[in-house]
């Protein structure tokens, strides 16, 4: 399914006339760091697939729940967040440092606009640390080398790959990148992945992504929940496994029943 939905693999250029993933995402999350072209592309996709806005917000809410879980329950104090996106409310370091002020966070993105806004991501507590690497997921060795300025890779790290692996069209390359990153982590580290699929909305999601791939960069490649599960091969997947991110340990306060599924599937796993 859906590999044909992928377009070419072009890297980001700071061109305000071409819509871009980080800025459209920012628009859907209610942010202000986007251009008219991003809002037009975002509205067009939302017209084809109204669930995309709740999906973006469910993805972001998963980020918060996953980090709080890792920081609170597993005592993780270091995070490597690749595919950071534009700063918004509840960035990784804010969530982690609210639990443990001594948390150390490295952000990585390859979008020039995210780099411009990176200062807003570097507001660490005095006890902790934040750094930003202008890097590409397809070059994991560079990311690991630069992240080592801030993170101690002999100790557990929470590797966050949220909303980014679907930007690598070649499945073999995507799996290889994750394997390389995981190999560098100490036992007891965790990997959190969130990845677009069309398991819930089917054709509507595939049409929306096909449109995205005509107007936006970088391209998106949808994968099935089974293909997403393969990113966790060799790791201990935590309950409830690979599920729609709205259903990963949802906050049940004040709500009844299961949240609606969205076409963003996720999982969290431990390196044995
Ligand atoms: C959809 S946003 C997700 C933002 C955030 N992780 C979240 O879940 O809310 C995807 C981000 O990945 C970045 N990105 C895409 N391909 C990348 C690559 N090959 N290397 C580094 N960053 C990349 C984009 O620039 C964008 O900021």
PDB file of C-alpha atoms and ligand atoms in Angstrom:
ATOM      1  CA  UNK A   1       0.000   0.000   0.000  1.00  0.00           C
ATOM      2  CA  UNK A   2       0.813   3.591  -0.505  1.00  0.00           C
ATOM      3  CA  UNK A   3       4.508   3.456  -1.450  1.00  0.00           C
ATOM      4  CA  UNK A   4       3.285   4.825  -4.817  1.00  0.00           C
ATOM      5  CA  UNK A   5       1.999   7.872  -2.966  1.00  0.00           C
ATOM      6  CA  UNK A   6       5.586   8.989  -2.383  1.00  0.00           C
ATOM      7  CA  UNK A   7       7.085  11.695  -4.562  1.00  0.00           C
ATOM      8  CA  UNK A   8      10.722  12.480  -5.134  1.00  0.00           C
ATOM      9  CA  UNK A   9      13.031  12.942  -2.163  1.00  0.00           C
ATOM     10  CA  UNK A  10      13.999  16.568  -2.179  1.00  0.00           C
ATOM     11  CA  UNK A  11      15.650  18.229   0.787  1.00  0.00           C
ATOM     12  CA  UNK A  12      14.366  21.475   2.230  1.00  0.00           C
ATOM     13  CA  UNK A  13      15.280  24.866   0.867  1.00  0.00           C
ATOM     14  CA  UNK A  14      14.204  28.077   2.546  1.00  0.00           C
ATOM     15  CA  UNK A  15      11.799  29.092  -0.214  1.00  0.00           C
ATOM     16  CA  UNK A  16       8.658  30.947   0.968  1.00  0.00           C
ATOM     17  CA  UNK A  17       6.927  30.106  -2.332  1.00  0.00           C
ATOM     18  CA  UNK A  18       7.096  26.339  -1.711  1.00  0.00           C
ATOM     19  CA  UNK A  19       5.033  24.877   1.117  1.00  0.00           C
ATOM     20  CA  UNK A  20       6.988  22.829   3.622  1.00  0.00           C
ATOM     21  CA  UNK A  21       6.179  20.105   6.121  1.00  0.00           C
ATOM     22  CA  UNK A  22       7.384  21.931   9.253  1.00  0.00           C
ATOM     23  CA  UNK A  23       5.425  25.092   8.438  1.00  0.00           C
ATOM     24  CA  UNK A  24       2.198  23.325   7.399  1.00  0.00           C
ATOM     25  CA  UNK A  25       2.464  21.272  10.580  1.00  0.00           C
ATOM     26  CA  UNK A  26       2.902  24.487  12.553  1.00  0.00           C
ATOM     27  CA  UNK A  27      -0.246  25.886  10.862  1.00  0.00           C
ATOM     28  CA  UNK A  28      -2.315  22.808  11.739  1.00  0.00           C
ATOM     29  CA  UNK A  29      -1.084  23.008  15.331  1.00  0.00           C
ATOM     30  CA  UNK A  30      -2.352  26.609  15.491  1.00  0.00           C
ATOM     31  CA  UNK A  31       1.114  28.230  15.253  1.00  0.00           C
ATOM     32  CA  UNK A  32       2.093  31.443  13.473  1.00  0.00           C
ATOM     33  CA  UNK A  33       5.397  30.448  11.849  1.00  0.00           C
ATOM     34  CA  UNK A  34       4.086  29.705   8.381  1.00  0.00           C
ATOM     35  CA  UNK A  35       3.642  31.446   5.031  1.00  0.00           C
ATOM     36  CA  UNK A  36       0.567  31.965   2.845  1.00  0.00           C
ATOM     37  CA  UNK A  37       1.668  29.095   0.627  1.00  0.00           C
ATOM     38  CA  UNK A  38       1.762  26.785   3.667  1.00  0.00           C
ATOM     39  CA  UNK A  39      -1.707  27.871   4.814  1.00  0.00           C
ATOM     40  CA  UNK A  40      -3.099  27.322   1.317  1.00  0.00           C
ATOM     41  CA  UNK A  41      -1.546  23.867   1.091  1.00  0.00           C
ATOM     42  CA  UNK A  42      -2.671  23.083   4.662  1.00  0.00           C
ATOM     43  CA  UNK A  43      -6.256  24.193   3.933  1.00  0.00           C
ATOM     44  CA  UNK A  44      -6.347  22.210   0.716  1.00  0.00           C
ATOM     45  CA  UNK A  45      -5.208  19.034   2.464  1.00  0.00           C
ATOM     46  CA  UNK A  46      -7.648  19.704   5.331  1.00  0.00           C
ATOM     47  CA  UNK A  47     -10.492  20.110   2.804  1.00  0.00           C
ATOM     48  CA  UNK A  48      -9.650  16.683   1.383  1.00  0.00           C
ATOM     49  CA  UNK A  49      -9.074  15.160   4.794  1.00  0.00           C
ATOM     50  CA  UNK A  50     -10.730  17.109   7.648  1.00  0.00           C
ATOM     51  CA  UNK A  51      -9.264  14.695  10.222  1.00  0.00           C
ATOM     52  CA  UNK A  52      -5.726  15.981   9.462  1.00  0.00           C
ATOM     53  CA  UNK A  53      -5.899  18.799  12.017  1.00  0.00           C
ATOM     54  CA  UNK A  54      -7.021  16.551  14.911  1.00  0.00           C
ATOM     55  CA  UNK A  55      -4.370  14.103  13.649  1.00  0.00           C
ATOM     56  CA  UNK A  56      -1.582  16.697  13.962  1.00  0.00           C
ATOM     57  CA  UNK A  57      -2.795  17.617  17.423  1.00  0.00           C
ATOM     58  CA  UNK A  58      -3.064  13.950  18.472  1.00  0.00           C
ATOM     59  CA  UNK A  59       0.535  13.470  17.297  1.00  0.00           C
ATOM     60  CA  UNK A  60       1.674  16.370  19.441  1.00  0.00           C
ATOM     61  CA  UNK A  61      -0.300  15.108  22.442  1.00  0.00           C
ATOM     62  CA  UNK A  62       1.409  11.718  22.033  1.00  0.00           C
ATOM     63  CA  UNK A  63       4.786  13.480  22.203  1.00  0.00           C
ATOM     64  CA  UNK A  64       3.792  14.877  25.602  1.00  0.00           C
ATOM     65  CA  UNK A  65       2.467  11.580  26.981  1.00  0.00           C
ATOM     66  CA  UNK A  66       5.464   9.580  25.730  1.00  0.00           C
ATOM     67  CA  UNK A  67       8.010  11.969  27.209  1.00  0.00           C
ATOM     68  CA  UNK A  68       6.166  12.221  30.517  1.00  0.00           C
ATOM     69  CA  UNK A  69       6.028   8.414  30.675  1.00  0.00           C
ATOM     70  CA  UNK A  70       9.741   8.018  29.885  1.00  0.00           C
ATOM     71  CA  UNK A  71      10.781  10.750  32.307  1.00  0.00           C
ATOM     72  CA  UNK A  72       8.436   9.788  35.157  1.00  0.00           C
ATOM     73  CA  UNK A  73       8.191   6.008  34.985  1.00  0.00           C
ATOM     74  CA  UNK A  74      11.502   5.068  33.348  1.00  0.00           C
ATOM     75  CA  UNK A  75      13.729   7.827  34.711  1.00  0.00           C
ATOM     76  CA  UNK A  76      14.993   8.913  31.282  1.00  0.00           C
ATOM     77  CA  UNK A  77      16.962  12.138  31.569  1.00  0.00           C
ATOM     78  CA  UNK A  78      18.335  12.468  28.018  1.00  0.00           C
ATOM     79  CA  UNK A  79      16.325  12.902  24.815  1.00  0.00           C
ATOM     80  CA  UNK A  80      17.356  12.995  21.164  1.00  0.00           C
ATOM     81  CA  UNK A  81      14.438  14.529  19.228  1.00  0.00           C
ATOM     82  CA  UNK A  82      14.988  14.164  15.464  1.00  0.00           C
ATOM     83  CA  UNK A  83      12.497  15.988  13.231  1.00  0.00           C
ATOM     84  CA  UNK A  84      11.776  18.578  15.886  1.00  0.00           C
ATOM     85  CA  UNK A  85       9.517  20.874  13.889  1.00  0.00           C
ATOM     86  CA  UNK A  86       8.980  24.542  14.607  1.00  0.00           C
ATOM     87  CA  UNK A  87       8.804  25.461  18.279  1.00  0.00           C
ATOM     88  CA  UNK A  88       5.286  25.295  19.671  1.00  0.00           C
ATOM     89  CA  UNK A  89       3.704  24.753  23.070  1.00  0.00           C
ATOM     90  CA  UNK A  90       5.116  21.871  25.096  1.00  0.00           C
ATOM     91  CA  UNK A  91       8.336  21.243  23.228  1.00  0.00           C
ATOM     92  CA  UNK A  92      10.284  18.159  24.269  1.00  0.00           C
ATOM     93  CA  UNK A  93      12.619  19.986  26.679  1.00  0.00           C
ATOM     94  CA  UNK A  94       9.721  21.784  28.368  1.00  0.00           C
ATOM     95  CA  UNK A  95       7.840  18.539  29.011  1.00  0.00           C
ATOM     96  CA  UNK A  96      10.958  16.646  30.137  1.00  0.00           C
ATOM     97  CA  UNK A  97      12.340  19.425  32.319  1.00  0.00           C
ATOM     98  CA  UNK A  98       8.979  19.915  34.031  1.00  0.00           C
ATOM     99  CA  UNK A  99       9.395  16.328  35.264  1.00  0.00           C
ATOM    100  CA  UNK A 100      13.171  16.519  35.843  1.00  0.00           C
ATOM    101  CA  UNK A 101      14.884  19.913  35.521  1.00  0.00           C
ATOM    102  CA  UNK A 102      18.263  18.224  34.942  1.00  0.00           C
ATOM    103  CA  UNK A 103      17.069  16.634  31.657  1.00  0.00           C
ATOM    104  CA  UNK A 104      19.336  17.064  28.635  1.00  0.00           C
ATOM    105  CA  UNK A 105      17.789  17.416  25.175  1.00  0.00           C
ATOM    106  CA  UNK A 106      19.237  17.549  21.670  1.00  0.00           C
ATOM    107  CA  UNK A 107      16.962  18.709  18.856  1.00  0.00           C
ATOM    108  CA  UNK A 108      17.707  17.847  15.223  1.00  0.00           C
ATOM    109  CA  UNK A 109      16.000  19.113  12.076  1.00  0.00           C
ATOM    110  CA  UNK A 110      17.108  19.888   8.531  1.00  0.00           C
ATOM    111  CA  UNK A 111      14.648  22.698   7.807  1.00  0.00           C
ATOM    112  CA  UNK A 112      16.330  26.112   7.574  1.00  0.00           C
ATOM    113  CA  UNK A 113      13.289  27.799   9.133  1.00  0.00           C
ATOM    114  CA  UNK A 114      13.441  25.502  12.164  1.00  0.00           C
ATOM    115  CA  UNK A 115      17.116  26.473  12.479  1.00  0.00           C
ATOM    116  CA  UNK A 116      16.148  30.162  12.444  1.00  0.00           C
ATOM    117  CA  UNK A 117      13.693  29.529  15.292  1.00  0.00           C
ATOM    118  CA  UNK A 118      15.980  27.196  17.222  1.00  0.00           C
ATOM    119  CA  UNK A 119      16.704  29.806  19.916  1.00  0.00           C
ATOM    120  CA  UNK A 120      13.187  29.182  21.268  1.00  0.00           C
ATOM    121  CA  UNK A 121      14.196  25.530  21.738  1.00  0.00           C
ATOM    122  CA  UNK A 122      17.323  26.392  23.692  1.00  0.00           C
ATOM    123  CA  UNK A 123      15.646  27.745  26.805  1.00  0.00           C
ATOM    124  CA  UNK A 124      16.950  25.028  29.105  1.00  0.00           C
ATOM    125  CA  UNK A 125      16.758  25.048  32.855  1.00  0.00           C
ATOM    126  CA  UNK A 126      20.092  25.833  34.519  1.00  0.00           C
ATOM    127  CA  UNK A 127      20.315  22.254  35.809  1.00  0.00           C
ATOM    128  CA  UNK A 128      19.737  20.706  32.377  1.00  0.00           C
ATOM    129  CA  UNK A 129      20.912  21.392  28.825  1.00  0.00           C
ATOM    130  CA  UNK A 130      19.489  21.881  25.327  1.00  0.00           C
ATOM    131  CA  UNK A 131      21.336  21.818  22.035  1.00  0.00           C
ATOM    132  CA  UNK A 132      20.302  22.002  18.401  1.00  0.00           C
ATOM    133  CA  UNK A 133      21.874  20.092  15.519  1.00  0.00           C
ATOM    134  CA  UNK A 134      21.227  21.236  11.961  1.00  0.00           C
ATOM    135  CA  UNK A 135      21.261  17.708  10.584  1.00  0.00           C
ATOM    136  CA  UNK A 136      19.590  15.229   8.302  1.00  0.00           C
ATOM    137  CA  UNK A 137      18.111  11.957   9.543  1.00  0.00           C
ATOM    138  CA  UNK A 138      19.683  10.263   6.518  1.00  0.00           C
ATOM    139  CA  UNK A 139      23.106  11.051   8.007  1.00  0.00           C
ATOM    140  CA  UNK A 140      22.765   9.423  11.448  1.00  0.00           C
ATOM    141  CA  UNK A 141      26.510   9.355  12.113  1.00  0.00           C
ATOM    142  CA  UNK A 142      26.747  13.136  11.916  1.00  0.00           C
ATOM    143  CA  UNK A 143      23.738  13.459  14.235  1.00  0.00           C
ATOM    144  CA  UNK A 144      25.252  11.043  16.764  1.00  0.00           C
ATOM    145  CA  UNK A 145      28.634  12.801  16.686  1.00  0.00           C
ATOM    146  CA  UNK A 146      27.141  16.248  17.232  1.00  0.00           C
ATOM    147  CA  UNK A 147      24.585  15.071  19.824  1.00  0.00           C
ATOM    148  CA  UNK A 148      27.452  13.605  21.865  1.00  0.00           C
ATOM    149  CA  UNK A 149      28.412  17.189  22.793  1.00  0.00           C
ATOM    150  CA  UNK A 150      25.357  17.176  25.072  1.00  0.00           C
ATOM    151  CA  UNK A 151      24.240  13.570  25.560  1.00  0.00           C
ATOM    152  CA  UNK A 152      26.166  10.774  27.251  1.00  0.00           C
ATOM    153  CA  UNK A 153      25.554   7.768  25.007  1.00  0.00           C
ATOM    154  CA  UNK A 154      26.834   5.373  27.675  1.00  0.00           C
ATOM    155  CA  UNK A 155      23.598   6.143  29.549  1.00  0.00           C
ATOM    156  CA  UNK A 156      19.960   5.604  28.418  1.00  0.00           C
ATOM    157  CA  UNK A 157      18.509   8.055  25.920  1.00  0.00           C
ATOM    158  CA  UNK A 158      14.937   8.570  24.730  1.00  0.00           C
ATOM    159  CA  UNK A 159      15.130   8.663  20.919  1.00  0.00           C
ATOM    160  CA  UNK A 160      12.119  10.526  19.520  1.00  0.00           C
ATOM    161  CA  UNK A 161      11.325  10.022  15.821  1.00  0.00           C
ATOM    162  CA  UNK A 162       7.941  11.687  15.595  1.00  0.00           C
ATOM    163  CA  UNK A 163       6.407  12.527  12.246  1.00  0.00           C
ATOM    164  CA  UNK A 164       9.712  12.153  10.402  1.00  0.00           C
ATOM    165  CA  UNK A 165      10.260   8.591   9.153  1.00  0.00           C
ATOM    166  CA  UNK A 166       7.450   8.961   6.593  1.00  0.00           C
ATOM    167  CA  UNK A 167       9.677  11.599   4.989  1.00  0.00           C
ATOM    168  CA  UNK A 168      12.148   8.862   3.986  1.00  0.00           C
ATOM    169  CA  UNK A 169      10.600   7.227   0.904  1.00  0.00           C
ATOM    170  CA  UNK A 170      12.911   4.245   0.688  1.00  0.00           C
ATOM    171  CA  UNK A 171      11.809   1.706   3.292  1.00  0.00           C
ATOM    172  CA  UNK A 172      15.204  -0.018   3.429  1.00  0.00           C
ATOM    173  CA  UNK A 173      16.912   3.306   4.093  1.00  0.00           C
ATOM    174  CA  UNK A 174      14.346   4.238   6.765  1.00  0.00           C
ATOM    175  CA  UNK A 175      14.811   0.912   8.603  1.00  0.00           C
ATOM    176  CA  UNK A 176      18.604   1.168   8.276  1.00  0.00           C
ATOM    177  CA  UNK A 177      18.687   4.680   9.741  1.00  0.00           C
ATOM    178  CA  UNK A 178      16.686   3.549  12.785  1.00  0.00           C
ATOM    179  CA  UNK A 179      18.930   0.485  13.227  1.00  0.00           C
ATOM    180  CA  UNK A 180      22.047   2.711  13.117  1.00  0.00           C
ATOM    181  CA  UNK A 181      20.650   5.132  15.692  1.00  0.00           C
ATOM    182  CA  UNK A 182      19.449   2.337  17.991  1.00  0.00           C
ATOM    183  CA  UNK A 183      22.851   0.621  17.771  1.00  0.00           C
ATOM    184  CA  UNK A 184      24.434   3.733  19.281  1.00  0.00           C
ATOM    185  CA  UNK A 185      22.082   3.769  22.300  1.00  0.00           C
ATOM    186  CA  UNK A 186      22.868   2.216  25.674  1.00  0.00           C
ATOM    187  CA  UNK A 187      20.732  -0.723  26.893  1.00  0.00           C
ATOM    188  CA  UNK A 188      17.695   0.639  28.727  1.00  0.00           C
ATOM    189  CA  UNK A 189      17.223   3.382  26.131  1.00  0.00           C
ATOM    190  CA  UNK A 190      13.823   3.940  24.529  1.00  0.00           C
ATOM    191  CA  UNK A 191      12.634   4.668  20.998  1.00  0.00           C
ATOM    192  CA  UNK A 192       9.357   6.491  20.313  1.00  0.00           C
ATOM    193  CA  UNK A 193       8.070   6.534  16.722  1.00  0.00           C
ATOM    194  CA  UNK A 194       5.052   8.167  15.190  1.00  0.00           C
ATOM    195  CA  UNK A 195       4.397   7.559  11.479  1.00  0.00           C
ATOM    196  CA  UNK A 196       1.603   8.392   9.007  1.00  0.00           C
ATOM    197  CA  UNK A 197      -0.527   5.605   7.588  1.00  0.00           C
ATOM    198  CA  UNK A 198      -3.834   5.310   5.765  1.00  0.00           C
ATOM    199  CA  UNK A 199      -5.124   2.468   7.930  1.00  0.00           C
ATOM    200  CA  UNK A 200      -7.981   4.596   9.262  1.00  0.00           C
ATOM    201  CA  UNK A 201      -9.097   6.916   6.434  1.00  0.00           C
ATOM    202  CA  UNK A 202      -7.945   4.806   3.481  1.00  0.00           C
ATOM    203  CA  UNK A 203      -8.314   6.497   0.109  1.00  0.00           C
ATOM    204  CA  UNK A 204      -8.968   9.963   1.574  1.00  0.00           C
ATOM    205  CA  UNK A 205      -5.578   9.911   3.325  1.00  0.00           C
ATOM    206  CA  UNK A 206      -3.831   8.535   0.243  1.00  0.00           C
ATOM    207  CA  UNK A 207      -5.382  11.265  -1.930  1.00  0.00           C
ATOM    208  CA  UNK A 208      -4.374  13.947   0.560  1.00  0.00           C
ATOM    209  CA  UNK A 209      -0.785  12.676   0.626  1.00  0.00           C
ATOM    210  CA  UNK A 210      -0.691  12.456  -3.162  1.00  0.00           C
ATOM    211  CA  UNK A 211      -1.721  16.127  -3.237  1.00  0.00           C
ATOM    212  CA  UNK A 212       0.886  16.973  -0.565  1.00  0.00           C
ATOM    213  CA  UNK A 213       3.565  15.332  -2.651  1.00  0.00           C
ATOM    214  CA  UNK A 214       2.683  17.611  -5.562  1.00  0.00           C
ATOM    215  CA  UNK A 215       2.775  20.866  -3.592  1.00  0.00           C
ATOM    216  CA  UNK A 216       4.979  20.335  -0.541  1.00  0.00           C
ATOM    217  CA  UNK A 217       8.387  19.196   0.581  1.00  0.00           C
ATOM    218  CA  UNK A 218       9.691  16.835   1.772  1.00  0.00           C
ATOM    219  CA  UNK A 219       7.619  14.055   0.233  1.00  0.00           C
ATOM    220  CA  UNK A 220       5.585  11.683   2.393  1.00  0.00           C
ATOM    221  CA  UNK A 221       5.372   7.902   2.151  1.00  0.00           C
ATOM    222  CA  UNK A 222       2.540   6.178   3.979  1.00  0.00           C
ATOM    223  CA  UNK A 223       3.229   2.805   5.606  1.00  0.00           C
ATOM    224  CA  UNK A 224       0.939   0.162   7.069  1.00  0.00           C
ATOM    225  CA  UNK A 225       0.858  -0.478  10.841  1.00  0.00           C
ATOM    226  CA  UNK A 226       2.757  -3.734  10.100  1.00  0.00           C
ATOM    227  CA  UNK A 227       5.472  -1.813   8.234  1.00  0.00           C
ATOM    228  CA  UNK A 228       5.616   0.716  11.090  1.00  0.00           C
ATOM    229  CA  UNK A 229       5.962  -2.143  13.609  1.00  0.00           C
ATOM    230  CA  UNK A 230       9.117  -3.303  11.808  1.00  0.00           C
ATOM    231  CA  UNK A 231      10.950  -0.187  13.015  1.00  0.00           C
ATOM    232  CA  UNK A 232      10.844  -1.811  16.462  1.00  0.00           C
ATOM    233  CA  UNK A 233      12.404  -5.128  15.419  1.00  0.00           C
ATOM    234  CA  UNK A 234      14.843  -6.316  18.083  1.00  0.00           C
ATOM    235  CA  UNK A 235      13.344  -3.998  20.728  1.00  0.00           C
ATOM    236  CA  UNK A 236      10.856  -4.671  23.540  1.00  0.00           C
ATOM    237  CA  UNK A 237       7.669  -2.951  22.436  1.00  0.00           C
ATOM    238  CA  UNK A 238       5.715  -1.519  25.368  1.00  0.00           C
ATOM    239  CA  UNK A 239       1.945  -2.062  25.687  1.00  0.00           C
ATOM    240  CA  UNK A 240      -0.312  -1.238  23.926  1.00  0.00           C
ATOM    241  CA  UNK A 241       2.057  -1.872  20.970  1.00  0.00           C
ATOM    242  CA  UNK A 242       1.770  -0.032  17.664  1.00  0.00           C
ATOM    243  CA  UNK A 243      -1.568   1.804  17.702  1.00  0.00           C
ATOM    244  CA  UNK A 244      -3.125   5.025  16.525  1.00  0.00           C
ATOM    245  CA  UNK A 245      -1.336   7.724  18.527  1.00  0.00           C
ATOM    246  CA  UNK A 246      -4.634   8.952  19.986  1.00  0.00           C
ATOM    247  CA  UNK A 247      -4.931   5.526  21.648  1.00  0.00           C
ATOM    248  CA  UNK A 248      -1.430   5.224  23.089  1.00  0.00           C
ATOM    249  CA  UNK A 249      -2.098   5.429  26.826  1.00  0.00           C
ATOM    250  CA  UNK A 250      -4.676   8.200  26.392  1.00  0.00           C
ATOM    251  CA  UNK A 251      -5.393  10.612  29.181  1.00  0.00           C
ATOM    252  CA  UNK A 252      -8.778   9.346  30.305  1.00  0.00           C
ATOM    253  CA  UNK A 253      -9.564  12.123  32.757  1.00  0.00           C
ATOM    254  CA  UNK A 254     -12.991  13.536  31.930  1.00  0.00           C
ATOM    255  CA  UNK A 255     -13.559  11.323  28.888  1.00  0.00           C
ATOM    256  CA  UNK A 256     -15.415   8.125  28.265  1.00  0.00           C
ATOM    257  CA  UNK A 257     -14.589   5.429  25.753  1.00  0.00           C
ATOM    258  CA  UNK A 258     -11.698   5.136  23.319  1.00  0.00           C
ATOM    259  CA  UNK A 259     -10.540   8.290  21.494  1.00  0.00           C
ATOM    260  CA  UNK A 260     -11.154   8.290  17.736  1.00  0.00           C
ATOM    261  CA  UNK A 261      -8.308   6.732  15.764  1.00  0.00           C
ATOM    262  CA  UNK A 262      -6.146   8.983  13.575  1.00  0.00           C
ATOM    263  CA  UNK A 263      -3.862   8.036  10.687  1.00  0.00           C
ATOM    264  CA  UNK A 264      -0.709   8.497  12.715  1.00  0.00           C
ATOM    265  CA  UNK A 265       0.416   5.217  14.296  1.00  0.00           C
ATOM    266  CA  UNK A 266       2.973   5.081  17.060  1.00  0.00           C
ATOM    267  CA  UNK A 267       4.833   2.908  19.483  1.00  0.00           C
ATOM    268  CA  UNK A 268       7.410   3.102  22.250  1.00  0.00           C
ATOM    269  CA  UNK A 269      10.011   0.384  22.767  1.00  0.00           C
ATOM    270  CA  UNK A 270      12.912  -0.357  25.091  1.00  0.00           C
ATOM    271  CA  UNK A 271      16.341  -1.439  23.990  1.00  0.00           C
ATOM    272  CA  UNK A 272      17.092  -4.624  25.967  1.00  0.00           C
TER     273      UNK A 272
HETATM  274  C1  LIG B   1       5.593  16.769  10.628  1.00  0.00           C
HETATM  275  S1  LIG B   1       6.931  17.602  11.373  1.00  0.00           S
HETATM  276  C2  LIG B   1       6.940  16.812  12.974  1.00  0.00           C
HETATM  277  C3  LIG B   1       7.357  17.728  14.112  1.00  0.00           C
HETATM  278  C4  LIG B   1       7.381  17.109  15.500  1.00  0.00           C
HETATM  279  N1  LIG B   1       8.338  16.008  15.598  1.00  0.00           N
HETATM  280  C5  LIG B   1       6.010  16.640  15.926  1.00  0.00           C
HETATM  281  O1  LIG B   1       5.814  15.424  15.963  1.00  0.00           O
HETATM  282  O2  LIG B   1       5.141  17.464  16.216  1.00  0.00           O
HETATM  283  C6  LIG B   1       8.333  16.830  10.546  1.00  0.00           C
HETATM  284  C7  LIG B   1       9.657  17.492  10.816  1.00  0.00           C
HETATM  285  O3  LIG B   1      10.695  16.647  10.323  1.00  0.00           O
HETATM  286  C8  LIG B   1      11.658  17.441   9.649  1.00  0.00           C
HETATM  287  N2  LIG B   1      12.358  16.585   8.666  1.00  0.00           N
HETATM  288  C9  LIG B   1      11.848  15.986   7.566  1.00  0.00           C
HETATM  289  N3  LIG B   1      12.776  15.250   6.947  1.00  0.00           N
HETATM  290  C10 LIG B   1      13.922  15.370   7.670  1.00  0.00           C
HETATM  291  C11 LIG B   1      15.239  14.832   7.539  1.00  0.00           C
HETATM  292  N4  LIG B   1      15.557  14.002   6.537  1.00  0.00           N
HETATM  293  N5  LIG B   1      16.157  15.168   8.465  1.00  0.00           N
HETATM  294  C12 LIG B   1      15.842  15.994   9.495  1.00  0.00           C
HETATM  295  N6  LIG B   1      14.607  16.544   9.671  1.00  0.00           N
HETATM  296  C13 LIG B   1      13.651  16.234   8.773  1.00  0.00           C
HETATM  297  C14 LIG B   1      10.851  18.549   9.003  1.00  0.00           C
HETATM  298  O4  LIG B   1      11.666  19.662   8.700  1.00  0.00           O
HETATM  299  C15 LIG B   1       9.820  18.824  10.080  1.00  0.00           C
HETATM  300  O5  LIG B   1      10.275  19.802  10.975  1.00  0.00           O
END
